[in-house]
mmCIF file of C-alpha atoms in Angstrom:
data_model
loop_
_atom_site.group_PDB
_atom_site.id
_atom_site.type_symbol
_atom_site.label_atom_id
_atom_site.label_comp_id
_atom_site.label_asym_id
_atom_site.label_seq_id
_atom_site.Cartn_x
_atom_site.Cartn_y
_atom_site.Cartn_z
ATOM 1 C CA UNK A 286 -13.782 -4.552 -22.039
ATOM 2 C CA UNK A 287 -14.973 -5.832 -18.807
ATOM 3 C CA UNK A 288 -14.042 -3.286 -15.829
ATOM 4 C CA UNK A 289 -12.315 -4.385 -12.786
ATOM 5 C CA UNK A 290 -14.074 -4.974 -9.354
ATOM 6 C CA UNK A 291 -10.703 -3.573 -8.195
ATOM 7 C CA UNK A 292 -9.263 -0.952 -10.111
ATOM 8 C CA UNK A 293 -5.717 -0.112 -8.656
ATOM 9 C CA UNK A 294 -3.790 3.088 -10.009
ATOM 10 C CA UNK A 295 -0.425 3.865 -8.713
ATOM 11 C CA UNK A 296 3.471 3.787 -8.783
ATOM 12 C CA UNK A 297 4.751 0.523 -10.484
ATOM 13 C CA UNK A 298 7.724 -0.822 -8.792
ATOM 14 C CA UNK A 299 10.069 -3.487 -8.997
ATOM 15 C CA UNK A 300 11.358 -4.267 -5.427
ATOM 16 C CA UNK A 301 14.867 -5.833 -5.458
ATOM 17 C CA UNK A 302 15.698 -7.955 -2.276
ATOM 18 C CA UNK A 303 19.627 -7.721 -1.870
ATOM 19 C CA UNK A 304 21.902 -8.389 0.709
ATOM 20 C CA UNK A 305 24.550 -5.797 0.973
ATOM 21 C CA UNK A 306 27.301 -5.188 3.440
ATOM 22 C CA UNK A 307 28.494 -2.072 5.352
ATOM 23 C CA UNK A 308 31.040 -0.876 2.657
ATOM 24 C CA UNK A 309 28.182 -0.775 0.075
ATOM 25 C CA UNK A 310 26.019 1.202 2.765
ATOM 26 C CA UNK A 311 28.658 3.882 2.871
ATOM 27 C CA UNK A 312 29.391 3.712 -0.677
ATOM 28 C CA UNK A 313 25.701 4.442 -1.638
ATOM 29 C CA UNK A 314 24.640 6.538 1.501
ATOM 30 C CA UNK A 315 21.943 4.073 2.327
ATOM 31 C CA UNK A 316 21.558 5.496 5.866
ATOM 32 C CA UNK A 317 17.978 5.753 6.541
ATOM 33 C CA UNK A 318 15.283 3.232 7.112
ATOM 34 C CA UNK A 319 13.489 4.568 3.979
ATOM 35 C CA UNK A 320 14.840 6.949 1.536
ATOM 36 C CA UNK A 321 15.109 8.093 -2.287
ATOM 37 C CA UNK A 322 18.201 7.580 -4.171
ATOM 38 C CA UNK A 323 19.232 8.933 -7.466
ATOM 39 C CA UNK A 324 18.815 6.750 -10.466
ATOM 40 C CA UNK A 325 22.232 6.602 -11.668
ATOM 41 C CA UNK A 326 22.973 5.520 -7.769
ATOM 42 C CA UNK A 327 20.292 2.543 -8.442
ATOM 43 C CA UNK A 328 21.844 1.530 -11.832
ATOM 44 C CA UNK A 329 25.216 1.387 -10.070
ATOM 45 C CA UNK A 330 23.989 -0.881 -7.479
ATOM 46 C CA UNK A 331 22.564 -3.244 -10.091
ATOM 47 C CA UNK A 332 26.055 -3.589 -11.579
ATOM 48 C CA UNK A 333 27.963 -3.998 -8.100
ATOM 49 C CA UNK A 334 30.007 -7.097 -8.722
ATOM 50 C CA UNK A 335 30.280 -8.182 -4.898
ATOM 51 C CA UNK A 336 26.220 -8.556 -4.959
ATOM 52 C CA UNK A 337 25.263 -12.073 -6.355
ATOM 53 C CA UNK A 338 22.267 -10.982 -8.608
ATOM 54 C CA UNK A 339 21.704 -14.804 -9.294
ATOM 55 C CA UNK A 340 20.029 -15.262 -6.057
ATOM 56 C CA UNK A 341 18.458 -11.833 -5.833
ATOM 57 C CA UNK A 342 14.671 -11.754 -6.025
ATOM 58 C CA UNK A 343 12.760 -9.315 -8.015
ATOM 59 C CA UNK A 344 9.178 -8.825 -7.292
ATOM 60 C CA UNK A 345 6.772 -6.457 -8.797
ATOM 61 C CA UNK A 346 5.795 -3.870 -6.134
ATOM 62 C CA UNK A 347 4.262 -0.272 -5.515
ATOM 63 C CA UNK A 348 1.303 -0.481 -3.118
ATOM 64 C CA UNK A 349 -1.482 -0.412 -5.669
ATOM 65 C CA UNK A 350 0.028 -3.037 -7.579
ATOM 66 C CA UNK A 351 0.530 -5.185 -4.575
ATOM 67 C CA UNK A 352 -3.298 -4.828 -3.902
ATOM 68 C CA UNK A 353 -4.104 -5.619 -7.585
ATOM 69 C CA UNK A 354 -1.752 -8.944 -7.519
ATOM 70 C CA UNK A 355 -3.167 -10.296 -4.314
ATOM 71 C CA UNK A 356 -6.623 -9.405 -5.265
ATOM 72 C CA UNK A 357 -6.371 -11.215 -8.428
ATOM 73 C CA UNK A 358 -4.955 -14.287 -6.676
ATOM 74 C CA UNK A 359 -7.902 -14.108 -4.275
ATOM 75 C CA UNK A 360 -10.141 -14.435 -7.671
ATOM 76 C CA UNK A 361 -11.192 -10.933 -7.887
ATOM 77 C CA UNK A 362 -11.218 -9.230 -11.305
ATOM 78 C CA UNK A 363 -8.575 -6.686 -10.952
ATOM 79 C CA UNK A 364 -6.907 -3.911 -13.260
ATOM 80 C CA UNK A 365 -3.604 -1.806 -12.665
ATOM 81 C CA UNK A 366 -2.738 1.334 -14.150
ATOM 82 C CA UNK A 367 0.502 3.054 -14.055
ATOM 83 C CA UNK A 368 3.589 4.316 -15.867
ATOM 84 C CA UNK A 369 7.020 2.501 -16.627
ATOM 85 C CA UNK A 370 9.809 3.007 -18.903
ATOM 86 C CA UNK A 371 10.483 0.627 -21.961
ATOM 87 C CA UNK A 372 12.946 -1.652 -20.170
ATOM 88 C CA UNK A 373 13.625 -4.926 -18.909
ATOM 89 C CA UNK A 374 12.610 -3.805 -15.332
ATOM 90 C CA UNK A 375 9.047 -3.039 -16.965
ATOM 91 C CA UNK A 376 8.903 -6.525 -18.511
ATOM 92 C CA UNK A 377 9.720 -8.169 -15.002
ATOM 93 C CA UNK A 378 6.781 -5.941 -13.787
ATOM 94 C CA UNK A 379 4.452 -6.511 -16.429
ATOM 95 C CA UNK A 380 5.146 -10.467 -16.667
ATOM 96 C CA UNK A 381 4.404 -10.978 -12.757
ATOM 97 C CA UNK A 382 1.520 -8.957 -12.693
ATOM 98 C CA UNK A 383 -0.408 -10.541 -15.870
ATOM 99 C CA UNK A 384 0.961 -13.688 -14.475
ATOM 100 C CA UNK A 385 -1.108 -13.286 -11.364
ATOM 101 C CA UNK A 386 -4.168 -12.524 -13.417
ATOM 102 C CA UNK A 387 -4.203 -8.637 -13.354
ATOM 103 C CA UNK A 388 -5.278 -6.570 -16.291
ATOM 104 C CA UNK A 389 -2.209 -4.190 -16.581
ATOM 105 C CA UNK A 390 -1.910 -0.983 -18.618
ATOM 106 C CA UNK A 391 1.314 0.722 -18.474
ATOM 107 C CA UNK A 392 1.702 4.115 -19.876
ATOM 108 C CA UNK A 393 5.298 4.343 -21.343
ATOM 109 C CA UNK A 394 7.615 6.978 -20.417
ATOM 110 C CA UNK A 395 11.080 7.915 -21.615
ATOM 111 C CA UNK A 396 12.241 7.589 -18.005
ATOM 112 C CA UNK A 397 13.496 4.318 -16.456
ATOM 113 C CA UNK A 398 11.209 1.910 -14.690
ATOM 114 C CA UNK A 399 11.045 2.437 -11.013
ATOM 115 C CA UNK A 400 12.597 0.140 -8.411
ATOM 116 C CA UNK A 401 13.268 -0.204 -4.635
ATOM 117 C CA UNK A 402 15.950 -2.181 -3.237
ATOM 118 C CA UNK A 403 15.110 -3.734 0.055
ATOM 119 C CA UNK A 404 18.622 -3.998 1.489
ATOM 120 C CA UNK A 405 19.140 -6.757 4.264
ATOM 121 C CA UNK A 406 22.292 -5.283 6.395
ATOM 122 C CA UNK A 407 23.172 -7.772 8.906
ATOM 123 C CA UNK A 408 19.334 -8.575 9.703
ATOM 124 C CA UNK A 409 18.195 -4.924 9.539
ATOM 125 C CA UNK A 410 16.041 -3.813 6.439
ATOM 126 C CA UNK A 411 16.374 -0.699 4.639
ATOM 127 C CA UNK A 412 14.723 0.663 1.694
ATOM 128 C CA UNK A 413 16.115 2.790 -1.053
ATOM 129 C CA UNK A 414 13.704 3.697 -4.024
ATOM 130 C CA UNK A 415 14.158 5.422 -7.188
ATOM 131 C CA UNK A 416 10.453 5.851 -8.555
ATOM 132 C CA UNK A 417 11.613 6.852 -12.081
ATOM 133 C CA UNK A 418 8.686 6.557 -14.723
ATOM 134 C CA UNK A 419 6.101 5.900 -11.897
ATOM 135 C CA UNK A 420 5.823 9.724 -11.316
ATOM 136 C CA UNK A 421 4.961 10.518 -14.897
ATOM 137 C CA UNK A 422 1.734 9.137 -14.498
ATOM 138 C CA UNK A 423 -1.060 12.353 -14.645
ATOM 139 C CA UNK A 424 -4.787 12.936 -14.885
ATOM 140 C CA UNK A 425 -4.829 12.636 -18.666
ATOM 141 C CA UNK A 426 -4.118 9.066 -18.454
ATOM 142 C CA UNK A 427 -7.084 8.154 -16.506
ATOM 143 C CA UNK A 428 -10.622 8.708 -18.308
ATOM 144 C CA UNK A 429 -14.096 8.231 -16.865
ATOM 145 C CA UNK A 430 -14.190 5.024 -18.711
ATOM 146 C CA UNK A 431 -11.375 3.653 -16.946
ATOM 147 C CA UNK A 432 -13.354 4.045 -13.746
ATOM 148 C CA UNK A 433 -16.589 3.436 -14.820
ATOM 149 C CA UNK A 434 -18.091 -0.208 -13.635
ATOM 150 C CA UNK A 435 -15.587 -0.682 -10.757
ATOM 151 C CA UNK A 436 -16.339 -1.405 -7.475
ATOM 152 C CA UNK A 437 -13.597 0.000 -5.618
ATOM 153 C CA UNK A 438 -10.781 2.524 -6.892
ATOM 154 C CA UNK A 439 -7.542 1.772 -4.930
ATOM 155 C CA UNK A 440 -4.855 4.516 -4.907
ATOM 156 C CA UNK A 441 -1.102 4.277 -4.063
ATOM 157 C CA UNK A 442 -0.712 6.675 -0.951
ATOM 158 C CA UNK A 443 2.589 7.607 -2.410
ATOM 159 C CA UNK A 444 0.675 9.370 -5.247
ATOM 160 C CA UNK A 445 -0.960 12.195 -2.737
ATOM 161 C CA UNK A 446 1.298 14.778 -3.388
ATOM 162 C CA UNK A 447 0.106 14.732 -7.219
ATOM 163 C CA UNK A 448 -2.718 16.496 -6.398
ATOM 164 C CA UNK A 449 -4.129 17.304 -9.814
ATOM 165 C CA UNK A 450 -4.082 13.382 -10.385
ATOM 166 C CA UNK A 451 -5.566 12.459 -7.058
ATOM 167 C CA UNK A 452 -8.296 15.075 -7.242
ATOM 168 C CA UNK A 453 -9.116 14.157 -10.680
ATOM 169 C CA UNK A 454 -9.482 10.436 -9.473
ATOM 170 C CA UNK A 455 -11.678 11.519 -6.737
ATOM 171 C CA UNK A 456 -14.182 13.542 -8.704
ATOM 172 C CA UNK A 457 -14.426 10.887 -11.352
ATOM 173 C CA UNK A 458 -15.044 8.009 -8.801
ATOM 174 C CA UNK A 459 -17.187 10.124 -7.026
ATOM 175 C CA UNK A 460 -19.520 11.148 -9.809
ATOM 176 C CA UNK A 461 -19.911 7.549 -10.750
ATOM 177 C CA UNK A 462 -20.601 6.450 -7.291
ATOM 178 C CA UNK A 463 -17.483 4.300 -6.824
ATOM 179 C CA UNK A 464 -15.688 4.607 -3.392
ATOM 180 C CA UNK A 465 -11.744 5.089 -3.275
ATOM 181 C CA UNK A 466 -9.679 3.311 -1.133
ATOM 182 C CA UNK A 467 -6.421 4.901 0.246
ATOM 183 C CA UNK A 468 -3.396 3.784 2.037
ATOM 184 C CA UNK A 469 -1.779 6.609 3.856
ATOM 185 C CA UNK A 470 1.655 4.743 2.834
ATOM 186 C CA UNK A 471 3.910 6.615 5.438
ATOM 187 C CA UNK A 472 4.168 8.760 8.433
ATOM 188 C CA UNK A 473 5.788 11.501 6.499
ATOM 189 C CA UNK A 474 3.001 11.390 3.987
ATOM 190 C CA UNK A 475 0.345 11.541 6.561
ATOM 191 C CA UNK A 476 2.495 14.703 8.420
ATOM 192 C CA UNK A 477 2.350 16.552 5.107
ATOM 193 C CA UNK A 478 -0.799 15.709 3.579
ATOM 194 C CA UNK A 479 -3.320 15.298 6.843
ATOM 195 C CA UNK A 480 -5.471 17.851 5.902
ATOM 196 C CA UNK A 481 -6.055 16.399 2.098
ATOM 197 C CA UNK A 482 -6.663 13.114 3.768
ATOM 198 C CA UNK A 483 -9.552 14.638 5.907
ATOM 199 C CA UNK A 484 -10.769 16.583 3.083
ATOM 200 C CA UNK A 485 -11.070 13.788 0.883
ATOM 201 C CA UNK A 486 -12.621 11.720 3.982
ATOM 202 C CA UNK A 487 -15.467 14.433 4.446
ATOM 203 C CA UNK A 488 -16.292 14.933 0.852
ATOM 204 C CA UNK A 489 -15.947 11.651 -0.996
ATOM 205 C CA UNK A 490 -16.554 7.890 -0.467
ATOM 206 C CA UNK A 491 -13.370 6.618 1.060
ATOM 207 C CA UNK A 492 -11.805 3.653 2.832
ATOM 208 C CA UNK A 493 -8.674 4.790 4.535
ATOM 209 C CA UNK A 494 -6.130 2.583 5.618
ATOM 210 C CA UNK A 495 -3.268 3.430 8.010
ATOM 211 C CA UNK A 496 -0.840 1.545 10.349
ATOM 212 C CA UNK A 497 -0.462 2.395 13.915
ATOM 213 C CA UNK A 498 2.015 4.685 13.469
ATOM 214 C CA UNK A 499 0.331 6.518 10.780
ATOM 215 C CA UNK A 500 -2.701 6.543 12.728
ATOM 216 C CA UNK A 501 -1.112 8.086 15.743
ATOM 217 C CA UNK A 502 0.635 10.704 13.393
ATOM 218 C CA UNK A 503 -2.620 11.773 11.916
ATOM 219 C CA UNK A 504 -3.950 12.150 15.338
ATOM 220 C CA UNK A 505 -0.924 14.469 16.684
ATOM 221 C CA UNK A 506 -1.394 16.420 13.382
ATOM 222 C CA UNK A 507 -4.866 17.056 13.363
ATOM 223 C CA UNK A 508 -4.733 18.281 17.041
ATOM 224 C CA UNK A 509 -1.522 20.213 16.131
ATOM 225 C CA UNK A 510 0.189 18.751 18.901
ATOM 226 C CA UNK A 511 3.597 17.678 19.668
ATOM 227 C CA UNK A 512 4.181 14.096 18.735
ATOM 228 C CA UNK A 513 5.325 12.765 21.878
ATOM 229 C CA UNK A 514 4.649 9.100 21.244
ATOM 230 C CA UNK A 515 8.119 7.661 20.018
ATOM 231 C CA UNK A 516 9.622 4.564 21.107
ATOM 232 C CA UNK A 517 6.599 2.715 22.088
ATOM 233 C CA UNK A 518 5.960 -0.972 21.917
ATOM 234 C CA UNK A 519 3.147 -2.271 19.556
ATOM 235 C CA UNK A 520 1.207 -2.874 22.594
ATOM 236 C CA UNK A 521 1.377 0.794 23.795
ATOM 237 C CA UNK A 522 0.341 1.889 20.233
ATOM 238 C CA UNK A 523 -2.608 -0.251 20.274
ATOM 239 C CA UNK A 524 -3.749 1.222 23.748
ATOM 240 C CA UNK A 525 -3.307 4.786 22.464
ATOM 241 C CA UNK A 526 -5.113 4.031 19.624
ATOM 242 C CA UNK A 527 -8.103 2.369 21.194
ATOM 243 C CA UNK A 528 -8.174 5.035 24.335
ATOM 244 C CA UNK A 529 -7.480 8.153 22.486
ATOM 245 C CA UNK A 530 -7.856 7.890 18.645
ATOM 246 C CA UNK A 531 -10.614 5.738 18.240
ATOM 247 C CA UNK A 532 -13.189 8.158 19.984
ATOM 248 C CA UNK A 533 -12.138 10.895 17.704
ATOM 249 C CA UNK A 534 -12.781 8.418 14.574
ATOM 250 C CA UNK A 535 -15.805 7.551 15.596
ATOM 251 C CA UNK A 536 -17.271 10.951 15.648
ATOM 252 C CA UNK A 537 -15.687 11.418 12.125
ATOM 253 C CA UNK A 538 -17.785 8.378 10.806
ATOM 254 C CA UNK A 539 -20.779 8.525 13.057
ATOM 255 C CA UNK A 540 -24.124 8.384 11.213
ATOM 256 C CA UNK A 541 -22.263 8.163 7.832
ATOM 257 C CA UNK A 542 -21.646 5.152 5.451
ATOM 258 C CA UNK A 543 -18.066 6.626 4.803
ATOM 259 C CA UNK A 544 -15.304 6.961 5.424
ATOM 260 C CA UNK A 545 -14.472 3.602 6.645
ATOM 261 C CA UNK A 546 -11.306 3.762 8.460
ATOM 262 C CA UNK A 547 -9.016 0.701 9.098
ATOM 263 C CA UNK A 548 -6.129 0.631 11.246
ATOM 264 C CA UNK A 549 -3.641 -2.110 10.609
ATOM 265 C CA UNK A 550 -2.142 -3.349 13.779
ATOM 266 C CA UNK A 551 0.608 -5.963 12.275
ATOM 267 C CA UNK A 552 0.844 -8.854 14.513
ATOM 268 C CA UNK A 553 -1.962 -7.375 16.845
ATOM 269 C CA UNK A 554 -4.820 -7.615 14.165
ATOM 270 C CA UNK A 555 -6.749 -4.596 12.990
ATOM 271 C CA UNK A 556 -9.381 -1.877 13.952
ATOM 272 C CA UNK A 557 -12.262 -0.958 11.888
ATOM 273 C CA UNK A 558 -14.002 2.307 12.526
ATOM 274 C CA UNK A 559 -17.265 2.786 10.430
ATOM 275 C CA UNK A 560 -20.809 4.266 11.218
ATOM 276 C CA UNK A 561 -19.466 5.454 14.789
ATOM 277 C CA UNK A 562 -18.859 1.907 15.489
ATOM 278 C CA UNK A 563 -15.315 0.281 16.394
ATOM 279 C CA UNK A 564 -14.609 -3.308 15.266
ATOM 280 C CA UNK A 565 -11.610 -5.085 16.722
ATOM 281 C CA UNK A 566 -9.979 -7.923 15.172
ATOM 282 C CA UNK A 567 -7.031 -9.810 16.714
ATOM 283 C CA UNK A 568 -4.616 -12.105 15.098
ATOM 284 C CA UNK A 569 -1.532 -14.011 16.337
ATOM 285 C CA UNK A 570 2.337 -12.929 15.417
ATOM 286 C CA UNK A 571 4.479 -14.946 13.542
ATOM 287 C CA UNK A 572 8.279 -14.506 12.863
ATOM 288 C CA UNK A 573 8.131 -12.774 9.294
ATOM 289 C CA UNK A 574 10.712 -13.222 6.459
ATOM 290 C CA UNK A 575 9.978 -9.604 6.103
ATOM 291 C CA UNK A 576 7.039 -7.137 6.345
ATOM 292 C CA UNK A 577 7.068 -5.845 3.013
ATOM 293 C CA UNK A 578 3.589 -5.955 1.165
ATOM 294 C CA UNK A 579 1.821 -7.339 4.401
ATOM 295 C CA UNK A 580 -0.147 -4.139 4.677
ATOM 296 C CA UNK A 581 -1.131 -4.239 0.763
ATOM 297 C CA UNK A 582 -2.353 -7.799 1.345
ATOM 298 C CA UNK A 583 -4.240 -7.065 4.185
ATOM 299 C CA UNK A 584 -6.082 -4.292 1.691
ATOM 300 C CA UNK A 585 -6.551 -6.502 -0.848
ATOM 301 C CA UNK A 586 -8.370 -9.039 1.462
ATOM 302 C CA UNK A 587 -10.316 -6.587 2.975
ATOM 303 C CA UNK A 588 -11.594 -4.913 0.131
ATOM 304 C CA UNK A 589 -12.166 -8.173 -1.851
ATOM 305 C CA UNK A 590 -14.482 -9.545 1.145
ATOM 306 C CA UNK A 591 -16.085 -6.237 1.169
ATOM 307 C CA UNK A 592 -16.913 -6.249 -2.384
ATOM 308 C CA UNK A 593 -18.279 -9.779 -2.009
ATOM 309 C CA UNK A 594 -20.681 -8.516 0.735
ATOM 310 C CA UNK A 595 -18.882 -9.787 3.802
ATOM 311 C CA UNK A 596 -19.284 -7.781 7.201
ATOM 312 C CA UNK A 597 -16.588 -5.535 8.343
ATOM 313 C CA UNK A 598 -15.499 -7.820 11.050
ATOM 314 C CA UNK A 599 -15.172 -10.427 8.507
ATOM 315 C CA UNK A 600 -13.311 -8.350 6.088
ATOM 316 C CA UNK A 601 -10.680 -7.666 8.821
ATOM 317 C CA UNK A 602 -10.403 -11.306 9.505
ATOM 318 C CA UNK A 603 -9.591 -12.235 6.196
ATOM 319 C CA UNK A 604 -7.040 -9.460 5.844
ATOM 320 C CA UNK A 605 -5.271 -10.489 8.821
ATOM 321 C CA UNK A 606 -5.193 -14.029 7.287
ATOM 322 C CA UNK A 607 -3.762 -13.187 3.938
ATOM 323 C CA UNK A 608 -1.215 -10.817 5.502
ATOM 324 C CA UNK A 609 0.128 -13.366 7.535
ATOM 325 C CA UNK A 610 0.749 -15.330 4.383
ATOM 326 C CA UNK A 611 2.699 -12.443 2.771
ATOM 327 C CA UNK A 612 4.968 -12.133 5.804
ATOM 328 C CA UNK A 613 6.328 -15.857 4.906
ATOM 329 C CA UNK A 614 7.638 -14.500 1.250
ATOM 330 C CA UNK A 615 9.970 -11.770 -0.009
ATOM 331 C CA UNK A 616 7.396 -8.961 -0.854
ATOM 332 C CA UNK A 617 4.500 -10.083 -2.510
ATOM 333 C CA UNK A 618 6.186 -12.934 -4.129
ATOM 334 C CA UNK A 619 3.739 -15.534 -3.572
ATOM 335 C CA UNK A 620 2.331 -18.384 -5.729
ATOM 336 C CA UNK A 621 -1.376 -18.072 -6.244
ATOM 337 C CA UNK A 622 -1.841 -21.586 -4.788
ATOM 338 C CA UNK A 623 -1.234 -20.521 -1.026
ATOM 339 C CA UNK A 624 -4.122 -18.297 -1.386
ATOM 340 C CA UNK A 625 -6.521 -20.732 -3.177
ATOM 341 C CA UNK A 626 -8.468 -21.590 0.176
ATOM 342 C CA UNK A 627 -9.068 -17.883 0.734
ATOM 343 C CA UNK A 628 -10.461 -17.572 -2.644
ATOM 344 C CA UNK A 629 -12.758 -20.147 -1.777
ATOM 345 C CA UNK A 630 -14.125 -18.231 1.127
ATOM 346 C CA UNK A 631 -14.659 -15.175 -1.133
ATOM 347 C CA UNK A 632 -16.727 -17.526 -3.306
ATOM 348 C CA UNK A 633 -19.368 -18.316 -0.664
#
């Protein structure tokens, strides 16, 4: 079998976009912007008679899966590895991934396929996830033959706490000369795993993707300072990153091919730090349907452009453009024809 240009490994999740009222918020305790819920709670929500599931959008999701799907729509040869149950949600996930052109390998578990509710509560979006079978993927499932021949291995940041699996993949990929792309995934992950992230950046060829909040959290954690940068505007975050954080990241990358550090600034574009240089690419802001999957789409486009030999600035420009397209749909529930123009750019 031909190996993938983009080999994506992570948590296969089905994103379920629903509108719920305050009664259900209280009933299921969906109180935080992002949280885990028990599987019995998730199953109960799926049976709620007050929710019109005929209008609910279900989209294959999870960070690495989103990168694989968007990469395939951009004309890249992509594969995805993960673990699901043997159930209806697994079928939905597999059908959408293969429909997008992704070679999908799903290890089967006795647990149920992971899902994440994207709950619209009077215009506020909250996420309640039950990863289920996704957590059962381990190092025995990823052999060297899976990685060999790939241009980039993409890791879902939410598997960072599975150290044996992550270290296994880094070691195998490094031995084969394949760089690993890691999305930090969340501020919580960054604060807990900062030392591991820095270690991976020192000893392995690494692309590190972070948003503004994750970048600021990494900065404070490394400096062992108190995180005082709360309640900031996007412009204020950008200023802190360019003024205070980029000089530190320049030192980390100076004189080296890796790491390549990419800071996603949403509607303000992106900053790339590599080889001791800083590349700033701006974009323009639109009113999003929601922001789910936009960062993953950026990663997919950026890495696809890099594999095709584009400059880092060109990679960031394409990342900004593709992310804007995803902002207009639920999650990554997008038709491939919307990305055909970008796929043509990558063929040049």
